[in-house]
CSV table of C-alpha atoms in Angstrom, one decimal:
chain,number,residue,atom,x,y,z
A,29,UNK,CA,-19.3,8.3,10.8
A,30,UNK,CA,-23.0,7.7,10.4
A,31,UNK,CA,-23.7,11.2,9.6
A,32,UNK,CA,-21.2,11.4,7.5
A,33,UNK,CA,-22.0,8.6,5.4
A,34,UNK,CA,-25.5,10.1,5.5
A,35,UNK,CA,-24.2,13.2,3.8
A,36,UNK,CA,-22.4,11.9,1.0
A,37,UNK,CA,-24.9,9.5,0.2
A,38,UNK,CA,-27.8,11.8,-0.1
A,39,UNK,CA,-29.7,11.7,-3.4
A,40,UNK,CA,-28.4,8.2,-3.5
A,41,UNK,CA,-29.3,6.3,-0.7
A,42,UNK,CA,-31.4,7.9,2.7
A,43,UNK,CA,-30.2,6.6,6.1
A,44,UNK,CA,-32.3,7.1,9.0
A,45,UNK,CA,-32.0,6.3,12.5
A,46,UNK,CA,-34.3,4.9,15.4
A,47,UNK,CA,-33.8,5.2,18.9
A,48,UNK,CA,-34.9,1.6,20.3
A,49,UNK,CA,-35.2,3.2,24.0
A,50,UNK,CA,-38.2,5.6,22.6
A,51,UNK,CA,-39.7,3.5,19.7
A,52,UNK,CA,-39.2,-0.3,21.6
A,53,UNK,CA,-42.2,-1.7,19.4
A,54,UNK,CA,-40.6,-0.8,15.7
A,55,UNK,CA,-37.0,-2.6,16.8
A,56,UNK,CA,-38.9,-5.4,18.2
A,57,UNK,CA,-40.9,-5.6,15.6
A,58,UNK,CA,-37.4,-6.2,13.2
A,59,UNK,CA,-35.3,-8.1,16.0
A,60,UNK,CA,-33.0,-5.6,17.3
A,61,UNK,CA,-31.7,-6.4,20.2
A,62,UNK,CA,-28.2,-5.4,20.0
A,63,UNK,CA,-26.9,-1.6,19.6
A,64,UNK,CA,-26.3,0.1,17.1
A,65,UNK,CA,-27.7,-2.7,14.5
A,66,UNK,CA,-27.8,-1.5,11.1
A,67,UNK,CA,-30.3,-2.9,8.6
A,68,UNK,CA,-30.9,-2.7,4.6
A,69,UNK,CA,-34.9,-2.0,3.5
A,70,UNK,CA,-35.6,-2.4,0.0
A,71,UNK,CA,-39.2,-1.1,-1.4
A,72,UNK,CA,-39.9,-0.9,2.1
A,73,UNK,CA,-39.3,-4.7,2.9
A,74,UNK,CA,-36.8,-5.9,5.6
A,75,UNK,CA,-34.1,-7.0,3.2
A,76,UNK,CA,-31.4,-8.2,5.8
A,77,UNK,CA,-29.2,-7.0,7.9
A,78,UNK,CA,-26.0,-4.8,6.8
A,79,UNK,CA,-22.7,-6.7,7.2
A,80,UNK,CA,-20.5,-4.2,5.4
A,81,UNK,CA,-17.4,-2.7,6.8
A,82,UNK,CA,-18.4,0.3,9.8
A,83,UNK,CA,-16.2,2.9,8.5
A,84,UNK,CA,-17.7,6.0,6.6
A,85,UNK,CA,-15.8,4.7,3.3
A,86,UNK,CA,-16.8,1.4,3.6
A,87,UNK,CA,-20.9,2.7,5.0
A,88,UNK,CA,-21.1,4.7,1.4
A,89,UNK,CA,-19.3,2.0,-1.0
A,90,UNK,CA,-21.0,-0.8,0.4
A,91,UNK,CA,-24.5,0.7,-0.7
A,92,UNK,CA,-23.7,2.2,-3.0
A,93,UNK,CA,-23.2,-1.3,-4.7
A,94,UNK,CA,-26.8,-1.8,-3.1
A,95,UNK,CA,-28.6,0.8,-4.8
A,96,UNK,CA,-29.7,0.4,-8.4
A,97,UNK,CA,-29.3,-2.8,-10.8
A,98,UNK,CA,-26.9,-5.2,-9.5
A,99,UNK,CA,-25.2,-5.5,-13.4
A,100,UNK,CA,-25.0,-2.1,-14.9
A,101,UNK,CA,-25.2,-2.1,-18.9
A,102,UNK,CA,-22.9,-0.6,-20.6
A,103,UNK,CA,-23.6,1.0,-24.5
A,104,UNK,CA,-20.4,2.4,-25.0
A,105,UNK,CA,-16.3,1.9,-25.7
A,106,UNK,CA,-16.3,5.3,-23.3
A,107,UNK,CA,-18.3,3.4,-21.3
A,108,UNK,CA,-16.8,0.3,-20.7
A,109,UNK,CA,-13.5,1.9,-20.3
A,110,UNK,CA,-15.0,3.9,-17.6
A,111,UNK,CA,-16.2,1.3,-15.8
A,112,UNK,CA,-13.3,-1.2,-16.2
A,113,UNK,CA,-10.8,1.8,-15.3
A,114,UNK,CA,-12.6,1.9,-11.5
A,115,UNK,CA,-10.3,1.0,-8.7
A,116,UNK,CA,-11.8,-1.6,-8.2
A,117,UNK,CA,-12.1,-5.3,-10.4
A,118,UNK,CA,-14.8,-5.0,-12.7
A,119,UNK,CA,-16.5,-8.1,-14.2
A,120,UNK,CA,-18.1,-7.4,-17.1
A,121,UNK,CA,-20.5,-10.1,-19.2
A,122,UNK,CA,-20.4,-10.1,-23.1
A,123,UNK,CA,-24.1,-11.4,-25.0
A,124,UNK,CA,-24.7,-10.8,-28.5
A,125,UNK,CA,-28.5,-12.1,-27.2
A,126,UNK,CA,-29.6,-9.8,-24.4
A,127,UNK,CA,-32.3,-12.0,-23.6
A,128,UNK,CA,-30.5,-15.3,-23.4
A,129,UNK,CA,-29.9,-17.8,-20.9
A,130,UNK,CA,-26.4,-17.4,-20.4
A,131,UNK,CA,-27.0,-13.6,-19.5
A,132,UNK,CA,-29.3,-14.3,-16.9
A,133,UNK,CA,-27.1,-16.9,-14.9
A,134,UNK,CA,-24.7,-13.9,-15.5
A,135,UNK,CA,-27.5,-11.4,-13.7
A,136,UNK,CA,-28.4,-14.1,-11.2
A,137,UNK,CA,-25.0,-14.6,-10.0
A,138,UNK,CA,-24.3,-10.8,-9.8
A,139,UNK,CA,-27.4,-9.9,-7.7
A,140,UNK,CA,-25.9,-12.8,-5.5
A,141,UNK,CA,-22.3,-11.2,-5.6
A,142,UNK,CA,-23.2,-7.4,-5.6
A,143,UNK,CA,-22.3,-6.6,-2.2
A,144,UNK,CA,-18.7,-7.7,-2.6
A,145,UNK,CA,-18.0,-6.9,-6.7
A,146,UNK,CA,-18.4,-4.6,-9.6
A,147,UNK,CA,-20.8,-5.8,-12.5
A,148,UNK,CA,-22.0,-5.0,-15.6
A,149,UNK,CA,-22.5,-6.6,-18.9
A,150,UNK,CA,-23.2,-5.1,-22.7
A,151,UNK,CA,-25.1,-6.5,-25.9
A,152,UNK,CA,-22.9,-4.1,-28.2
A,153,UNK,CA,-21.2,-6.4,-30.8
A,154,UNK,CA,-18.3,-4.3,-31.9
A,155,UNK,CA,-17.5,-4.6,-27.7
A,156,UNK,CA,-17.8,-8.2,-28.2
A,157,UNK,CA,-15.6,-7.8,-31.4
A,158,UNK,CA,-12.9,-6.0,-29.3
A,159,UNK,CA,-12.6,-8.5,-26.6
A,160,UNK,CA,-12.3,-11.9,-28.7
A,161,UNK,CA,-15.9,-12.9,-27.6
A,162,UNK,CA,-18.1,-15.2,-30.0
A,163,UNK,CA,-21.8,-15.2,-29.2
A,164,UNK,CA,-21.4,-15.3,-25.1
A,165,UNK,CA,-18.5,-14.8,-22.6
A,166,UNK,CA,-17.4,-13.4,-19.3
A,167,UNK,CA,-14.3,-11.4,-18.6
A,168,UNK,CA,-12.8,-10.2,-14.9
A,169,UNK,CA,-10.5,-6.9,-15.2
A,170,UNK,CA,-8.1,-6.4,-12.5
A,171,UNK,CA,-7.9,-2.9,-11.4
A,172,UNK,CA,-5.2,-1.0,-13.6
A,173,UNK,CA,-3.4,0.4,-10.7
A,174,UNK,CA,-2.5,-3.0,-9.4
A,175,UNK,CA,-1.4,-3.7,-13.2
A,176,UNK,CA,1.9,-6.2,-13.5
A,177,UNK,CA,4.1,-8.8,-15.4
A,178,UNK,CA,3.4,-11.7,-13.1
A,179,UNK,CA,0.2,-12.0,-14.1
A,180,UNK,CA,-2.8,-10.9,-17.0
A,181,UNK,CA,-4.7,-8.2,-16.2
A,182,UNK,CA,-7.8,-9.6,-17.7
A,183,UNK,CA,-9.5,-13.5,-16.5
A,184,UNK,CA,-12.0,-15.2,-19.3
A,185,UNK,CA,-14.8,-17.6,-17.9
A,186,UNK,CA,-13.9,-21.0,-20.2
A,187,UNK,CA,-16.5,-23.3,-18.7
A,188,UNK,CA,-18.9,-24.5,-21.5
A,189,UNK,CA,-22.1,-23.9,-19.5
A,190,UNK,CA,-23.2,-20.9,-18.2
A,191,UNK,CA,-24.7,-21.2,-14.3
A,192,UNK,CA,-24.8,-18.9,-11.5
A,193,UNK,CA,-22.8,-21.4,-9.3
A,194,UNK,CA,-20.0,-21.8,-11.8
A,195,UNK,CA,-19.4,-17.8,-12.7
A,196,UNK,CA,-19.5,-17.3,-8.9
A,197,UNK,CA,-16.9,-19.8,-8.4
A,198,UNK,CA,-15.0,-18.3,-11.2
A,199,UNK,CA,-15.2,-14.9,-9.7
A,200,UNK,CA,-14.4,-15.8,-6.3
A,201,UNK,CA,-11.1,-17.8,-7.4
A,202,UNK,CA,-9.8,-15.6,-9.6
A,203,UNK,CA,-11.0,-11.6,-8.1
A,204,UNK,CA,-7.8,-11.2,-6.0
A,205,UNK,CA,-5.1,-12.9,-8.3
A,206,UNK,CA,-1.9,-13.2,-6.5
A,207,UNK,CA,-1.2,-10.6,-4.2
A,208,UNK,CA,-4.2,-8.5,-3.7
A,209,UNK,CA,-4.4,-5.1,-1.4
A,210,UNK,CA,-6.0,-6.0,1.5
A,211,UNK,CA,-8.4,-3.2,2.6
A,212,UNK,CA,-11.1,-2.3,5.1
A,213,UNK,CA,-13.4,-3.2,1.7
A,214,UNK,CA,-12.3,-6.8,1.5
A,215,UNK,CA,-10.5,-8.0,4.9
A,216,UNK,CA,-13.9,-9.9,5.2
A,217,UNK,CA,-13.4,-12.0,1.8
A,218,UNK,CA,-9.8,-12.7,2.4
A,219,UNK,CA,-10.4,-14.3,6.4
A,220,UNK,CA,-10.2,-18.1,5.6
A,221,UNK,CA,-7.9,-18.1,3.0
A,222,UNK,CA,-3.9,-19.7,3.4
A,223,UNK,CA,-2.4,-15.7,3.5
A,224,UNK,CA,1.5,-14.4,3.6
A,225,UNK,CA,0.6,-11.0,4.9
A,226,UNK,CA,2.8,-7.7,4.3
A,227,UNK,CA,2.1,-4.9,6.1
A,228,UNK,CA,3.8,-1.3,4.8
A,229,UNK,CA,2.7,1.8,3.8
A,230,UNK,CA,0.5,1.4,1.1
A,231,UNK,CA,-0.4,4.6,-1.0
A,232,UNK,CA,-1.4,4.3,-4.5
A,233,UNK,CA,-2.3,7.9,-4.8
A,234,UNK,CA,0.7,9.4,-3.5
A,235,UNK,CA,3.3,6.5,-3.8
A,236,UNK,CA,2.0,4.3,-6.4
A,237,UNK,CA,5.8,3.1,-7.5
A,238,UNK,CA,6.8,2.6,-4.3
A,239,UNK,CA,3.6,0.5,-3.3
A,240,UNK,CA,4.3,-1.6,-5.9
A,241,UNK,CA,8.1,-2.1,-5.7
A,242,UNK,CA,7.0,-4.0,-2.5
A,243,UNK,CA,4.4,-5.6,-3.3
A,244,UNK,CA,6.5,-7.1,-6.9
A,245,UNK,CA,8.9,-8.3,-4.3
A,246,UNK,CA,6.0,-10.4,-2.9
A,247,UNK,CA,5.1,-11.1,-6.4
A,248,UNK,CA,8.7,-12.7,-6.8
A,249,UNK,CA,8.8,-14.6,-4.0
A,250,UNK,CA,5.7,-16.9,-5.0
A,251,UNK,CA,7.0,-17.3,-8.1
A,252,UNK,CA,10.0,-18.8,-7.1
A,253,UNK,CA,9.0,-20.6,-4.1
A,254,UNK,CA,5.7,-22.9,-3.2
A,255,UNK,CA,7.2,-23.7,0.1
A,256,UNK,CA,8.3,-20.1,1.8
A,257,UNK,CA,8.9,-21.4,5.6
A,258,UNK,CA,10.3,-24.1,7.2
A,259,UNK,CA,9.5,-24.6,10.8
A,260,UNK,CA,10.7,-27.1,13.4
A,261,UNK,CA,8.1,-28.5,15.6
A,262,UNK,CA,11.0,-30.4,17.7
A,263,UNK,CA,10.6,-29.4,21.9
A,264,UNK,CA,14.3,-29.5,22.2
A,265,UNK,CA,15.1,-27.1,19.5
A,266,UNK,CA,12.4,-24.7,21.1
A,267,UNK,CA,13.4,-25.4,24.4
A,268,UNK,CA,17.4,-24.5,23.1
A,269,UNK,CA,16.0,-21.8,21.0
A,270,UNK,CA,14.8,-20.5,24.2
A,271,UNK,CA,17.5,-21.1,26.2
A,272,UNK,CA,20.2,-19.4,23.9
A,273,UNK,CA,17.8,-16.7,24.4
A,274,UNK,CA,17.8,-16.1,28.2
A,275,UNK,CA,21.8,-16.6,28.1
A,276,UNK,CA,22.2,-13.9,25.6
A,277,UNK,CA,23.6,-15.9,22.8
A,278,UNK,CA,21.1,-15.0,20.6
A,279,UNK,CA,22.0,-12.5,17.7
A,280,UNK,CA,18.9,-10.1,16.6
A,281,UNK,CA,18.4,-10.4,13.2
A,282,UNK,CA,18.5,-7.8,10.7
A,283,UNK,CA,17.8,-6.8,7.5
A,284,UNK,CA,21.2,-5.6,6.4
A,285,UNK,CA,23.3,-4.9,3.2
A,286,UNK,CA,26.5,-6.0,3.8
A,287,UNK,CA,28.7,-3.5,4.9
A,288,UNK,CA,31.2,-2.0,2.0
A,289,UNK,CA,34.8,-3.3,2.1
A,290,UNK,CA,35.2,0.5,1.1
A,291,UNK,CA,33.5,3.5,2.9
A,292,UNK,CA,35.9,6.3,2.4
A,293,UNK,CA,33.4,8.7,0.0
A,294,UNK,CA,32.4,11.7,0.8
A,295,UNK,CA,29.0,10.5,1.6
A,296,UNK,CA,29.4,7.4,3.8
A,297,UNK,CA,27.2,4.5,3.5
A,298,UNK,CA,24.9,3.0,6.3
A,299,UNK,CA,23.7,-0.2,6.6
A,300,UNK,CA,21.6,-1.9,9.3
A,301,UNK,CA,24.8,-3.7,10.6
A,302,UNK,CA,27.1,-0.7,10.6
A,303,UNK,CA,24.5,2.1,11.6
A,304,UNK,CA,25.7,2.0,15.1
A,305,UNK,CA,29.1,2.6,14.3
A,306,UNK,CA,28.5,5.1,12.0
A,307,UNK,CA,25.6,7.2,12.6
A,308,UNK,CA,25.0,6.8,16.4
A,309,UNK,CA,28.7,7.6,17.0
A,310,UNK,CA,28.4,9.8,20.0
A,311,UNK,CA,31.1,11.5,18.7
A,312,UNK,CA,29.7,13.3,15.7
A,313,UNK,CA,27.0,15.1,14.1
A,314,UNK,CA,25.1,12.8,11.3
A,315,UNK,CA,23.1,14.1,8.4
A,316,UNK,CA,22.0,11.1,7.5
A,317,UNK,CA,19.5,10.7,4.0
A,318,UNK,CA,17.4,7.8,3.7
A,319,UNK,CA,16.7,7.0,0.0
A,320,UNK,CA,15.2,4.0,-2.3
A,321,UNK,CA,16.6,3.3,-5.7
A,322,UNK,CA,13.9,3.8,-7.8
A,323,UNK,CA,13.2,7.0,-6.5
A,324,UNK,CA,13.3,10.6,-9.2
A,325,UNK,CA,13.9,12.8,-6.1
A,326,UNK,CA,16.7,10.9,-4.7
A,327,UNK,CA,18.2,10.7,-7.5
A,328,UNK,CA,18.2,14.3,-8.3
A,329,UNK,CA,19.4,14.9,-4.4
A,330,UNK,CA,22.0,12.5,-5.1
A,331,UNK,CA,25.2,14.8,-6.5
A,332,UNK,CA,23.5,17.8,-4.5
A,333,UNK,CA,24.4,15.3,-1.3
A,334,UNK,CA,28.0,14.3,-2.7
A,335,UNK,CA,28.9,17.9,-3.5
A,336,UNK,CA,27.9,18.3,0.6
A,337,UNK,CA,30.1,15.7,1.6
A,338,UNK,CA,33.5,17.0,-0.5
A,339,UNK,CA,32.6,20.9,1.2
A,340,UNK,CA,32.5,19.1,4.5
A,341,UNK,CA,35.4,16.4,4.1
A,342,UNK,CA,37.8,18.5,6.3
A,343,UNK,CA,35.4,18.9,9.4
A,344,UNK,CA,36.0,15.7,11.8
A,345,UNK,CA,33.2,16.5,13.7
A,346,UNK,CA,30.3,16.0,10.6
A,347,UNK,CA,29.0,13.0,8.7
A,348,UNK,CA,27.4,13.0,5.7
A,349,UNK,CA,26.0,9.5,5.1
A,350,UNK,CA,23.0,7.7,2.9
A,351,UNK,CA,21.2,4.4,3.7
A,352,UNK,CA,19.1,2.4,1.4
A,353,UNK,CA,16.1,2.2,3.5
A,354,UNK,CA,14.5,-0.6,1.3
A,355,UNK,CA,17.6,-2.8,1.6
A,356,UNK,CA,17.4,-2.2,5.3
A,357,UNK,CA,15.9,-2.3,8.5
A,358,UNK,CA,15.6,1.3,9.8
A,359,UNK,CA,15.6,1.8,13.8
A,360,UNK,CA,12.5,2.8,15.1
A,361,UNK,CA,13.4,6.0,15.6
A,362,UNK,CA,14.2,7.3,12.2
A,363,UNK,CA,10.6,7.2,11.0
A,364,UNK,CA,10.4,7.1,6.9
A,365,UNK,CA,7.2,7.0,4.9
A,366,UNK,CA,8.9,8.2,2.1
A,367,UNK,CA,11.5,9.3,-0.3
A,368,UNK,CA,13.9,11.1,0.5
A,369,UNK,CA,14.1,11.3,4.1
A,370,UNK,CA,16.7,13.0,6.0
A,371,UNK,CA,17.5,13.2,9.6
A,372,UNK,CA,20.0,15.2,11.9
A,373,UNK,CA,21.8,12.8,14.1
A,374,UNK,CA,22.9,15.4,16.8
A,375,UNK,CA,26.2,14.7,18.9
A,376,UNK,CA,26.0,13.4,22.9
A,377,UNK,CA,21.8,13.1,21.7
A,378,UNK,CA,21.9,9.7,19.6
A,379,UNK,CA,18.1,8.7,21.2
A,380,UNK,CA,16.4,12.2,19.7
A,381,UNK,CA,17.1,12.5,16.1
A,382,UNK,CA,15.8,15.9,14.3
A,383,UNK,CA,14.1,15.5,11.1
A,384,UNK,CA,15.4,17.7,8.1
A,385,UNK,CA,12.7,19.9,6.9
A,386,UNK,CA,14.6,22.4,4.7
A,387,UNK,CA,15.4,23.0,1.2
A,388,UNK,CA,17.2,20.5,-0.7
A,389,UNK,CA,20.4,22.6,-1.9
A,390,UNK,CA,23.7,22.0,-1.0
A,391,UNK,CA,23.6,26.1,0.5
A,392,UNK,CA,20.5,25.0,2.8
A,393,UNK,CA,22.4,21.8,3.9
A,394,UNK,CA,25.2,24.2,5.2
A,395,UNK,CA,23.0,26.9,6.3
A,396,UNK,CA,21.3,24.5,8.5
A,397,UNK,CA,24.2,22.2,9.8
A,398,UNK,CA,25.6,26.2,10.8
A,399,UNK,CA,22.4,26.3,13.0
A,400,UNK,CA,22.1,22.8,14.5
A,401,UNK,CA,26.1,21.5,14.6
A,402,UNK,CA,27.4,20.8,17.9
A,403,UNK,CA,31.0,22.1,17.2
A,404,UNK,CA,31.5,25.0,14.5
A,405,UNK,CA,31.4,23.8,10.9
A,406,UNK,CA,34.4,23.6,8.6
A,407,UNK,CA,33.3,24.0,4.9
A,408,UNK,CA,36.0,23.8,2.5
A,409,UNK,CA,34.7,27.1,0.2
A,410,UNK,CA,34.7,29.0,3.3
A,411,UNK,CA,38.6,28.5,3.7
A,412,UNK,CA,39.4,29.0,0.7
A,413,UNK,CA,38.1,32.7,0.7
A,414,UNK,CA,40.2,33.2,3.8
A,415,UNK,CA,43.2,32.3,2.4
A,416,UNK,CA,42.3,34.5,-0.8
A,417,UNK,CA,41.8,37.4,1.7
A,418,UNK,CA,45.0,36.7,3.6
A,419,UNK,CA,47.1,36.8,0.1
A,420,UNK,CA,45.1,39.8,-0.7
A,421,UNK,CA,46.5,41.4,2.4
């Protein structure tokens, strides 16, 4: 990862390696004594260890935040936007006075800062026009991508007197807002802090509306509730707890829909509480598509699926079902990272579901339910030709 780094850093920032076990006196001379130890020179001057993140991602954005100014300017709308559109929060210092006070306890508090945040600041007046700014200001931009209604996507510094110690108390309380992605970047900067933590698949280039349809659900929650959990610290309700347990008495929870009064479609629907009943009846195949309700493609599947079902509505031995697999908890054997899924639930083989790789028309549905069904398929089309052959005879 070192080299790698190395590579996509060059022109920027050289790295360069010493081996302590052939050159002893140059890593005593800088304190090494524990392998590998990485460590930042600056105009040839030991300027401290490095303490960023050990990944190649986090090697070539943590210096490159190193290299040049700590606060770039910025002379331009195209400019600004540039910078402020960065995936990362941006806070940018407005001064009609380039050489006043207030902008240098802005620059002091970003060399202090650099290695965690994105600065800059501009002197431009029709930029300081734009923004509401009179004379002197400071602004923090969330990045666009994480972009909501809970909350402004812009901070202003209202403290009457510029000082380092204040606009780095400003940025550090206000950089993550609410619900911030946690990353290999910033896991550092969030350890001490009173966290809820989600885990899920978080994609913002390939899924960005499903990365934040979970994380608004988060967003909801806070809103709506300063105290999420309530916990007993009572022994006898552990020690029950516990006992219930080991007698079997317990029930596992699940996240479930409840289970529709009416389930007599042609596509059946599955919920975490009737999933057993339905789609790991040992008794039939399952074609089973797992779906989320903001989601373009399964809405498009969704009358191409239906239309499936009616063809096959005369074969007891096939299932066409749907679950919402946001609404519910999916077994662990079904594995979705995204939408549409679909699986073949194969008869007598409920433990080794097959994943449906094939075209998404009702024609490859058949086609491939033909190839994998357990008993021979009975599609409604096909009799219907049959009995138009047998009157034609």
């Amino acid at each position: 990862l070192y080299e790698a780094a190395a590579t996509r850093l060059k022109g920027i920032v050289p790295l360069a390696k010493v081996d302590c076990t052939a050159s002893s006196s140059v890593c005593g001379k800088y304190g090494v004594s524990g392998y590998p130890t990485l460590k930042i020179f600056r105009d040839g001057e030991d300027s401290g260890s490095y303490d960023g993140p050990r990944t190649a991602d986090g090697i070539v954005s943590h210096l490159k935040k190193q290299a040049g100014p700590s606060s770039v300017e910025l002379k331009s709308e195209a400019e600004f936007q540039k910078f402020i559109g960065d995936r990362d929060a941006s806070v940018v210092g407005f001064f009609a006075d380039g050489g006043s006070a207030a902008q240098g306890e802005f620059l002091k508090a970003a060399s202090a800062l650099r290695e965690s945040y994105r600065f800059a600041y501009t002197n431009v007046e029709d930029l300081l026009k734009k923004h509401d700014v009179d004379g002197e200001g400071i602004i923090l931009f969330r990045p666009p991508h994480l972009g909501n209604k809970f909350e402004d996507g812009s901070v202003k510094f209202t403290e009457d007197k510029f000082t380092s110690a204040k606009i780095k108390k400003f940025i550090q309380d206000n950089i993550f807002g609410i619900c911030p992605h946690m990353n290999d970047d910033n896991k550092d900067q969030l350890k001490g802090k009173d966290l809820l933590v989600a885990y899920y698949d978080v994609d913002y280039e390939k899924n960005p509306k499903g990365s934040n349809y979970w994380r608004n659900r988060f967003y909801l929650c806070q809103k709506k509730n300063q105290s999420l959990f309530v916990c007993s610290r009572d022994g006898k309700a552990l020690e029950k707890f516990l006992q219930d347990y080991f007698d079997g008495n317990l029930k596992r929870y699940l996240k479930s829909e409840t289970i529709p009064e009416n389930n007599d479609g042609p596509v059946k629907v599955v919920v975490a509480e009737n999933f057993d009943s339905i789609v790991n009846d040992e008794s039939k195949d399952v074609l089973i598509e797992f779906y989320a309700p903001w989601c373009g493609h399964c809405k498009s599947l969704e009358p191409k699926f239906k239309e499936l079902g009616e063809k096959l509505s005369d074969d007891p031995n096939i299932v066409i079902a749907k679950m919402d697999a946001t609404a519910n908890d999916v077994p662990s054997s079904y594995e979705v990272r995204g939408f549409p899924t679909i699986y073949f639930s194969p008869a007598g083989q409920k433990q080794n579901p097959k994943k449906y790789e094939g075209g998404r028309e009702v024609s490859d549905f058949i086609s491939y339910l033909k190839r994998e069904a357990t008993n021979t398929v009975v599609v409604q089309e096909d009799e219907k030709k049959s009995k138009k052959k047998k009157s034609e005879l």
